[in-house]
CSV table of C-alpha atoms and ligand atoms in Angstrom, one decimal:
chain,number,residue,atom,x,y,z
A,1,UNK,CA,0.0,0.0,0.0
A,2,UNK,CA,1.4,3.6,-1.3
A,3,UNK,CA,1.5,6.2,2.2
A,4,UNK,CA,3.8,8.5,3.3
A,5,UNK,CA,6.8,6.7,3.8
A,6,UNK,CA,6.8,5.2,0.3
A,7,UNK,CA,10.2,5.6,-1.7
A,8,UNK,CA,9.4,6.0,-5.1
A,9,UNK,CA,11.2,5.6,-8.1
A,10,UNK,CA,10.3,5.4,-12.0
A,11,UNK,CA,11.2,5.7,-15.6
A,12,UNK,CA,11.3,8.5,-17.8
A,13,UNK,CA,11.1,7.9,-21.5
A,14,UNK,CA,9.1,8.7,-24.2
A,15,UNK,CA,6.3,7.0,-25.1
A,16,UNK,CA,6.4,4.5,-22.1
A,17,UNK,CA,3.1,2.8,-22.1
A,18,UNK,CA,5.3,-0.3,-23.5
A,19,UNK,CA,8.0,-0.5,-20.6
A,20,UNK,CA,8.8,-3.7,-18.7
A,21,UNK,CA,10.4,-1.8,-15.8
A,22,UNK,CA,7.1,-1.1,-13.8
A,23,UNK,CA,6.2,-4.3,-13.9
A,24,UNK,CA,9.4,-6.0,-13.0
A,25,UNK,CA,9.8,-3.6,-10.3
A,26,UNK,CA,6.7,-3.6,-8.6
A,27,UNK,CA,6.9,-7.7,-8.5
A,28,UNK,CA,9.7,-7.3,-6.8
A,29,UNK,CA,8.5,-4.6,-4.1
A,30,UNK,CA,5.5,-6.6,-3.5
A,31,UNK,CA,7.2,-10.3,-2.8
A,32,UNK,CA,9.8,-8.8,-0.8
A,33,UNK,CA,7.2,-6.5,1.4
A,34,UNK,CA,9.5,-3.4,0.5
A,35,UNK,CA,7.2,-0.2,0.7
A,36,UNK,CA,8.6,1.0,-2.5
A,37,UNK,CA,6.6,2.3,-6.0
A,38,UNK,CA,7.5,2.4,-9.2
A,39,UNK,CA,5.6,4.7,-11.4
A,40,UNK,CA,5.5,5.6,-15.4
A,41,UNK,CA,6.8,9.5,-16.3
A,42,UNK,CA,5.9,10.3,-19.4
A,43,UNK,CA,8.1,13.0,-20.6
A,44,UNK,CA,7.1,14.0,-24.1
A,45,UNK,CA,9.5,16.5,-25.1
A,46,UNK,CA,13.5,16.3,-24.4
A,47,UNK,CA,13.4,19.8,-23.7
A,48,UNK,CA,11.1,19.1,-20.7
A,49,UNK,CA,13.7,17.3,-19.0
A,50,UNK,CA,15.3,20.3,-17.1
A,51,UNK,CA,11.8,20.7,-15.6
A,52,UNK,CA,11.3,17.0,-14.6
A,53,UNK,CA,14.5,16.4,-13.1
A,54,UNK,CA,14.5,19.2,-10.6
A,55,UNK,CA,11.2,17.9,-9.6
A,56,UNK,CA,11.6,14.5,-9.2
A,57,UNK,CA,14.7,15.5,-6.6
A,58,UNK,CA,12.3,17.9,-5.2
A,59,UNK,CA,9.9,15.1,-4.9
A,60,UNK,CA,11.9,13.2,-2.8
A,61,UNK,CA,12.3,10.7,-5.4
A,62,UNK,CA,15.5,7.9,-4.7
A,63,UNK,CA,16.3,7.0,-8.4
A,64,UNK,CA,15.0,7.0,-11.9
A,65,UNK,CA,15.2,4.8,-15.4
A,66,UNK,CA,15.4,6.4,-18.4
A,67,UNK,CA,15.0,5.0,-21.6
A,68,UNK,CA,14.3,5.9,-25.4
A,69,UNK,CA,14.9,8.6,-26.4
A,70,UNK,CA,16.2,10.4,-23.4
A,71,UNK,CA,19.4,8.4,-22.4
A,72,UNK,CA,21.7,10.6,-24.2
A,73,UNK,CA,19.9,14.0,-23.7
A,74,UNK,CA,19.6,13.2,-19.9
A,75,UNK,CA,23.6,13.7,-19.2
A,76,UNK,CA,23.6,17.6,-19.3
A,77,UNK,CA,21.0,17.9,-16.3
A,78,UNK,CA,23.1,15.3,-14.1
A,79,UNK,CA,25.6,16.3,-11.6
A,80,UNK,CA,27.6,13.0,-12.0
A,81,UNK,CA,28.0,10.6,-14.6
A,82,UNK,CA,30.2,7.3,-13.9
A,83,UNK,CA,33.1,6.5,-15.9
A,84,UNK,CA,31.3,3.6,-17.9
A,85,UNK,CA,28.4,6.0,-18.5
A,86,UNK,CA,30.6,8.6,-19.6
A,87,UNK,CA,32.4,6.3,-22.5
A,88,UNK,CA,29.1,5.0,-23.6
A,89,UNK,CA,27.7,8.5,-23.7
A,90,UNK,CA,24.2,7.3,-22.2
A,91,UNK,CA,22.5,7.3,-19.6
A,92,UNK,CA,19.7,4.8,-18.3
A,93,UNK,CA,19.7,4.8,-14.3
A,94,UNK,CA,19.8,7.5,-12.0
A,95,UNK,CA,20.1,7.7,-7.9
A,96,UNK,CA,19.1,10.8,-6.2
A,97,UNK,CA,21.3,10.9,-3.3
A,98,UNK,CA,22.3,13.1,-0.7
A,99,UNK,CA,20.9,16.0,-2.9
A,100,UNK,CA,23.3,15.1,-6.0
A,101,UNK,CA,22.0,13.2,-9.2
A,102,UNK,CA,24.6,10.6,-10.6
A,103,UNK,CA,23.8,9.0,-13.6
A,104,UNK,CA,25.0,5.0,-14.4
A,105,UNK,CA,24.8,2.7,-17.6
A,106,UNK,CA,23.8,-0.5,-16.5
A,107,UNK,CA,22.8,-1.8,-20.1
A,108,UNK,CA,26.6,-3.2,-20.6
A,109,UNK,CA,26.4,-5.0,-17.1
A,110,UNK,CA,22.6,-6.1,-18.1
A,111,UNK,CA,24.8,-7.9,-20.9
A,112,UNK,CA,27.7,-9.1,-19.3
A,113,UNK,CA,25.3,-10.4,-16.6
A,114,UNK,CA,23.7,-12.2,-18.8
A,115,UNK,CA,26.6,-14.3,-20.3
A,116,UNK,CA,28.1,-15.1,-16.5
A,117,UNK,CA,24.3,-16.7,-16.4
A,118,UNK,CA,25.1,-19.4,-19.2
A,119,UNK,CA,28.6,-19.7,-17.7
A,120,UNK,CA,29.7,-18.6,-21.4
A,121,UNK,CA,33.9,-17.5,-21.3
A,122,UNK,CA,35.0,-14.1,-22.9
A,123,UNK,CA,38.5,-14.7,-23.2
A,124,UNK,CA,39.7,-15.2,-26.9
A,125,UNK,CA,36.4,-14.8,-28.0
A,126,UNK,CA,35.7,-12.9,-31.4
A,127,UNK,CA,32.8,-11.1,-31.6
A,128,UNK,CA,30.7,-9.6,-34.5
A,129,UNK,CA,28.4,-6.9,-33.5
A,130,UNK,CA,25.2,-6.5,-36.4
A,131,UNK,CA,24.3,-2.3,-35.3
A,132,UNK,CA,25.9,0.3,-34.0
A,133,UNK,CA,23.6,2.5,-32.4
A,134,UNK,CA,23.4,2.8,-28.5
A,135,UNK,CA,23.0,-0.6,-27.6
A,136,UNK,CA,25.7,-1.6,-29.9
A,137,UNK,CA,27.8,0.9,-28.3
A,138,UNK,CA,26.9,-0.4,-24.4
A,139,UNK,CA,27.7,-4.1,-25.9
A,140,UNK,CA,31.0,-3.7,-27.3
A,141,UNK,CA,32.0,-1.4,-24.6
A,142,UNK,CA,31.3,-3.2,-22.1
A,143,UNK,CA,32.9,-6.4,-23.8
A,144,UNK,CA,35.9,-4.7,-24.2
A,145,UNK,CA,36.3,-4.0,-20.6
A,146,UNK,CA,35.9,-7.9,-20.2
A,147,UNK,CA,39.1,-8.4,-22.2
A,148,UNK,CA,37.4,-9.2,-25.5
A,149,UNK,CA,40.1,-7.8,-28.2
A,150,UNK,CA,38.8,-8.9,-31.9
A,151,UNK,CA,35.8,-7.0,-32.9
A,152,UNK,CA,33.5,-7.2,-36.0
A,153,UNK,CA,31.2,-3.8,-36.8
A,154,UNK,CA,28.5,-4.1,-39.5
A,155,UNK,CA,25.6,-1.4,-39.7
A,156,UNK,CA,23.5,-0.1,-42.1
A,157,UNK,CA,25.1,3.3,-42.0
A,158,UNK,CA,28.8,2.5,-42.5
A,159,UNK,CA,30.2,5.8,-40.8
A,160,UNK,CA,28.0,4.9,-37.3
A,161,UNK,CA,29.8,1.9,-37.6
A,162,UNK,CA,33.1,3.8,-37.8
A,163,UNK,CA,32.3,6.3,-35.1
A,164,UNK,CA,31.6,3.4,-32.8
A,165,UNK,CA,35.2,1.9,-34.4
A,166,UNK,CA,37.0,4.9,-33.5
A,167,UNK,CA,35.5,5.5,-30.0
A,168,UNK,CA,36.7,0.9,-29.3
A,169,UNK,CA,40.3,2.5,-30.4
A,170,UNK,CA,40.6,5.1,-28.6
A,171,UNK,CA,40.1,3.7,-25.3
A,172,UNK,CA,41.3,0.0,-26.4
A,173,UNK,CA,44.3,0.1,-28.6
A,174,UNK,CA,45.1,-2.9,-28.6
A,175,UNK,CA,41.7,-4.3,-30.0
A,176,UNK,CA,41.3,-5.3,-33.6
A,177,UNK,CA,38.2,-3.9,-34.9
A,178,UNK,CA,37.0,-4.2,-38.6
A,179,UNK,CA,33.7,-2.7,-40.2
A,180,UNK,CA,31.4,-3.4,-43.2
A,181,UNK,CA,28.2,-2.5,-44.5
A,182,UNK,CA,25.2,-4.7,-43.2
A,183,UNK,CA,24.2,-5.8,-46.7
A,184,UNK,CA,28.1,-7.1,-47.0
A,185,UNK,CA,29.1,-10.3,-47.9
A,186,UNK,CA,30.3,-11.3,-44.0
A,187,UNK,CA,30.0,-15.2,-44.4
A,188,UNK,CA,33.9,-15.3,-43.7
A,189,UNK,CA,33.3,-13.1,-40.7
A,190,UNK,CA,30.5,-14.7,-39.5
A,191,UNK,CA,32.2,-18.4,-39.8
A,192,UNK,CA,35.3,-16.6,-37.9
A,193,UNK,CA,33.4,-15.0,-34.8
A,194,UNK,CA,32.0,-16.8,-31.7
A,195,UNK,CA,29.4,-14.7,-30.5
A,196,UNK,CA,27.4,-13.1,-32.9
A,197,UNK,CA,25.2,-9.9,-31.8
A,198,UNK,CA,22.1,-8.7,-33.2
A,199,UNK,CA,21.9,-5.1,-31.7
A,200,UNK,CA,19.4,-4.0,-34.9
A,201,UNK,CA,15.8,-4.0,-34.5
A,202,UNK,CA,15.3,-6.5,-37.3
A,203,UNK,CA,13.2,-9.4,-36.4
A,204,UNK,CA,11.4,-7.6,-34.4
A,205,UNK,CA,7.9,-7.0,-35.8
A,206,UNK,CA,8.5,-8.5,-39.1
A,207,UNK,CA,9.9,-12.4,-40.3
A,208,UNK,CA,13.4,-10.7,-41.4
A,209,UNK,CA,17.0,-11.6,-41.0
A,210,UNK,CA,19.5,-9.1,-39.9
A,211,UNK,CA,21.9,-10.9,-42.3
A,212,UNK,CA,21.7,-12.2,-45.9
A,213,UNK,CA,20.6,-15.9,-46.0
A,214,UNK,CA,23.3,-17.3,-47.7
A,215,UNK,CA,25.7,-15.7,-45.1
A,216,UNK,CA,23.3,-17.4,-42.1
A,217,UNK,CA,24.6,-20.7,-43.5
A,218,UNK,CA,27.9,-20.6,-42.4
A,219,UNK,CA,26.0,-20.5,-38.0
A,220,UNK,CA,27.1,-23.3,-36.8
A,221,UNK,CA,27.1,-25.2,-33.0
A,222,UNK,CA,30.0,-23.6,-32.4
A,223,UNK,CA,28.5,-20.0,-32.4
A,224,UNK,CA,26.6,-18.2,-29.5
A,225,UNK,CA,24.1,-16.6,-31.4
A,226,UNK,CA,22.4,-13.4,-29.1
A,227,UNK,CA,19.8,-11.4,-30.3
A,228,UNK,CA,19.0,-7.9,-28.3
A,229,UNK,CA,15.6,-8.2,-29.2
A,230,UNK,CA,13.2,-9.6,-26.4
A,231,UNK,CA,10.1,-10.1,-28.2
A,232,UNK,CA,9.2,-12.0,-30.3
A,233,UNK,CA,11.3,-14.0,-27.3
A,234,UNK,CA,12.5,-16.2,-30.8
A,235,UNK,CA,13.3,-14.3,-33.6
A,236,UNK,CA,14.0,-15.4,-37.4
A,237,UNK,CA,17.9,-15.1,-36.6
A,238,UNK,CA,17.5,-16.9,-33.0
A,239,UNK,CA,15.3,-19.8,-34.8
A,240,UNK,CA,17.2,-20.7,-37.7
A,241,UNK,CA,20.9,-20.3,-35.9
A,242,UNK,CA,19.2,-22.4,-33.2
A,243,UNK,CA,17.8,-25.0,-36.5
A,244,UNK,CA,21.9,-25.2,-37.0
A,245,UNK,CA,23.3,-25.8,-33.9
A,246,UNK,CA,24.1,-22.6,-32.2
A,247,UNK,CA,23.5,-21.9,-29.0
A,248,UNK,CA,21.5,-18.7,-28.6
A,249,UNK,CA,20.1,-16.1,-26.3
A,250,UNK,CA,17.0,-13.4,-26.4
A,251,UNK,CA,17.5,-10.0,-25.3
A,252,UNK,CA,15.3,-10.6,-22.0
A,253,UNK,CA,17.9,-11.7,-19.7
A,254,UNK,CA,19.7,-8.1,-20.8
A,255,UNK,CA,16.7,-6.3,-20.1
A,256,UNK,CA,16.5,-8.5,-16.6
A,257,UNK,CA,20.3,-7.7,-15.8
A,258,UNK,CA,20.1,-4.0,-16.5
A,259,UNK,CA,16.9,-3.5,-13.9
A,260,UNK,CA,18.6,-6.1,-11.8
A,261,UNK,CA,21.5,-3.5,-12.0
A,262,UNK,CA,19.7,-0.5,-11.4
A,263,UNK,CA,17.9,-2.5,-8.0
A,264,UNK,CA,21.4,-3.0,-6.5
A,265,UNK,CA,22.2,1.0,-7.3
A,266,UNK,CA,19.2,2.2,-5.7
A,267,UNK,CA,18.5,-0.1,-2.4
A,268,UNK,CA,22.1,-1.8,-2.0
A,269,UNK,CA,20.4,-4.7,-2.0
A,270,UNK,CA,20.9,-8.1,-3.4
A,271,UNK,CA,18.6,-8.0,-7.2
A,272,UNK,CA,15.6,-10.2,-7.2
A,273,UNK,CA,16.6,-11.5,-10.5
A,274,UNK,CA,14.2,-14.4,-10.8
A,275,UNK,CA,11.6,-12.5,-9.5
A,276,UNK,CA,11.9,-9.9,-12.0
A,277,UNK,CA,12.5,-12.0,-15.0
A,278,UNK,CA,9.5,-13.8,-13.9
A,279,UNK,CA,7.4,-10.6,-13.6
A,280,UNK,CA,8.3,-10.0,-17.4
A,281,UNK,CA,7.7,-13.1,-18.7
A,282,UNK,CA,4.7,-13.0,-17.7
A,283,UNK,CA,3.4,-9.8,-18.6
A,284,UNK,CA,4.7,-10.3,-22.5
A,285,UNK,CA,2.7,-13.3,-22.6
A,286,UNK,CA,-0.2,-11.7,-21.6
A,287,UNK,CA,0.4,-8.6,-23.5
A,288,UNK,CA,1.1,-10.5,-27.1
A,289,UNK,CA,-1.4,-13.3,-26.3
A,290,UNK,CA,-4.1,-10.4,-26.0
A,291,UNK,CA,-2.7,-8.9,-28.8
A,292,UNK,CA,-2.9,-12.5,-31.1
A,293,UNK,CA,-6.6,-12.9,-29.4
A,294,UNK,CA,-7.0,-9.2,-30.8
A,295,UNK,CA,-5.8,-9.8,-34.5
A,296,UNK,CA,-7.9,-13.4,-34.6
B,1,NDP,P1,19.4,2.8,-31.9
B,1,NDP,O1,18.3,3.5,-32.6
B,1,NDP,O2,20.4,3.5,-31.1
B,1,NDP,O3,20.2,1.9,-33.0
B,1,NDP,C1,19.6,1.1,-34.0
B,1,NDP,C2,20.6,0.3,-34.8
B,1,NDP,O4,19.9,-0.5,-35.6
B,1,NDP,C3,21.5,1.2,-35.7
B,1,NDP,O5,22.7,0.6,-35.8
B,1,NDP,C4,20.6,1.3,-37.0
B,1,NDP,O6,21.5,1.5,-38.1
B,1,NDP,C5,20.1,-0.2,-37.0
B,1,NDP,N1,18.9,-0.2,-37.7
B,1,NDP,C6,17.7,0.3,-37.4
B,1,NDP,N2,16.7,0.0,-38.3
B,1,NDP,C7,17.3,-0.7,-39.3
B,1,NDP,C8,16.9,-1.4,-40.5
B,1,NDP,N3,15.6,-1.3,-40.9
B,1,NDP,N4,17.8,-2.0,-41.2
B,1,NDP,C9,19.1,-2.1,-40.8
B,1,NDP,N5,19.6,-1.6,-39.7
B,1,NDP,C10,18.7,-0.9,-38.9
B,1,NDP,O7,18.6,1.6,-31.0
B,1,NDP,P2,19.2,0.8,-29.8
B,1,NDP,O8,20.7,0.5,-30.1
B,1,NDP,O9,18.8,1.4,-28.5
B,1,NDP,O10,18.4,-0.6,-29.9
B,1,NDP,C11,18.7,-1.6,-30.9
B,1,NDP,C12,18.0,-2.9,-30.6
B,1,NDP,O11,18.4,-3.4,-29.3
B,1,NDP,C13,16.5,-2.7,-30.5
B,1,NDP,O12,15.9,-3.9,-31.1
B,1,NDP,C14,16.2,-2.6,-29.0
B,1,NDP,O13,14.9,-3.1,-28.7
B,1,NDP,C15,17.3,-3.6,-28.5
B,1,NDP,N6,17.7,-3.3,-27.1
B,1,NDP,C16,17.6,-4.3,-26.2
B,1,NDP,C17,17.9,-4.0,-24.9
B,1,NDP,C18,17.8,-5.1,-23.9
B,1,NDP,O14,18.0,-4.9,-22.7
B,1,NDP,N7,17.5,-6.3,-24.3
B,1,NDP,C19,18.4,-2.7,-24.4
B,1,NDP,C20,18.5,-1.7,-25.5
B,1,NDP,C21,18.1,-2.0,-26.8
B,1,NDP,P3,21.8,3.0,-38.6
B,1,NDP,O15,23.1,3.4,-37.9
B,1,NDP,O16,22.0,2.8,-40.1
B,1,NDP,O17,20.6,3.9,-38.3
């Protein structure tokens, strides 16, 4: 029950109708009897964010979200920005403490989390990256911080690509980091790399591959196929590299590790992950079953 003493925290994002996050964190609030709410902020227009952050510290709120298309713009209202926030130049979590705002990336550690789940070892690993806008960026960044040296870029827009390239270099010398346009020929890449990432939004609403099909051939059981992409929780990539062996991965337990992330940040407190992932599993089902019902 919401009184007084309720510590509230939320997302800001534009539109947000679709978020996970309330639903994850609320699950969690109720099953471990914390008086804690987490509420929706619509926040239409970027400009409106010098308004909405003042209040939400004047609110007395502990921590925020924030998520398209605001994790970049948010920076310049923060006081602080952590290292690893800074390099990806985004934003998604903030704690209100002691009067300051400090702003976090937790998307890279939602990742990384992810792969100490499977057990799956980053050492020697290459890795080809399909995308390179901001979860791209988190990804790689955050990979190359594990150790992971050998890079493979491939985007739509060659020169994102290339900016992402650069920004690898000049905080990772050492790596090796290639780039081609997505529509390349990237068989010999693809039969190369270990851990393939879809970080486009291909697959998502529509029965398309990120890649060309004849380049898909070359998946194979000694690939971790991971797709970004939650739902559909399989897409076309995730089905056939699964049809050939690979092992793969949907974007949920990203999404999980990220809020599980943000959790820790806020209350110090050990993440619920279980909880949470269960909480989101469940409300996808019902939201795309209702959805199905709706269209039959
Ligand atoms: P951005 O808009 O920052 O980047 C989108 C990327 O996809 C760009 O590289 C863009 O290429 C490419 N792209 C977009 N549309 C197409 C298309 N039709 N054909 C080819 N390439 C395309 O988005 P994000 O990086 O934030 O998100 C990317 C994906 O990752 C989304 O599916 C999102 O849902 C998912 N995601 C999942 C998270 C999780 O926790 N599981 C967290 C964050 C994102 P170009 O440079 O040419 O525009």
């Amino acid at each position: 029950m919401v009184n007084g003493e309720t510590k509230l925290v939320g997302v800001v994002g534009y539109p947000i109708t679709h978020s996970l996050s309330p639903v994850m964190f609320n699950a969690v609030f109720e099953s471990r009897q914390m008086n804690w709410c987490y509420i929706p902020l619509a926040v239409k227009n970027a400009e409106d964010l010098k308004i909405v952050i003042p209040a939400l510290k004047k609110l007395g709120f502990t921590g925020f979200n924030v998520t398209m298309p605001y994790k970049e713009a948010v920076i310049e209202y923060l006081d602080e920005v952590t290292a690893f926030a800074k390099l990806a130049e985004a934003v998604n979590v903030v704690h209100l403490q002691g009067g300051q705002t400090i702003g976090y990336n937790t998307d890279g550690r939602g990742f990384i989390r992810s792969l100490e789940e499977i057990d799956y070892q980053l050492s020697g690993k290459k890795v080809l990256i399909l995308g390179a806008g901001g979860a791209a960026k988190a990804v790689a960044l955050s990979l190359a911080l594990e150790g992971v040296r050998s890079f493979t870029l491939a985007n739509r827009t060659l020169r994102h690509a290339e900016r992402l390239a650069n920004r690898l270099l000049e905080k990772f010398p050492q790596a090796q980091v290639e780039v081609f346009p997505l529509g390349g020929e990237l068989a010999f890449y693809l039969e190369n790399a270990d851990l393939i990432i879809n970080a486009t939004p291909i697959g998502m609403k529509n029965e398309e591959l990120p890649l060309k099909e004849s380049d898909v051939k070359v998946i194979s059981n000694r690939h971790l196929v991971y797709d970004l992409i939650y739902w559909p929780d399989e897409t076309p990539l995730l089905k056939l590299a699964k049809h050939k062996g690979a092992r793969v991965v949907n974007g949920l337990p990203m999404l999980v590790g990220q809020a599980a992330a943000s959790f820790e940040i806020w209350t110090g407190l050990e993440p619920p992950v279980q909880t949470m992932r269960a909480a989101a599993e469940k409300f996808l089902e019902e939201r795309h079953g209702q959805a199905e019902k709706a269209i039959g």
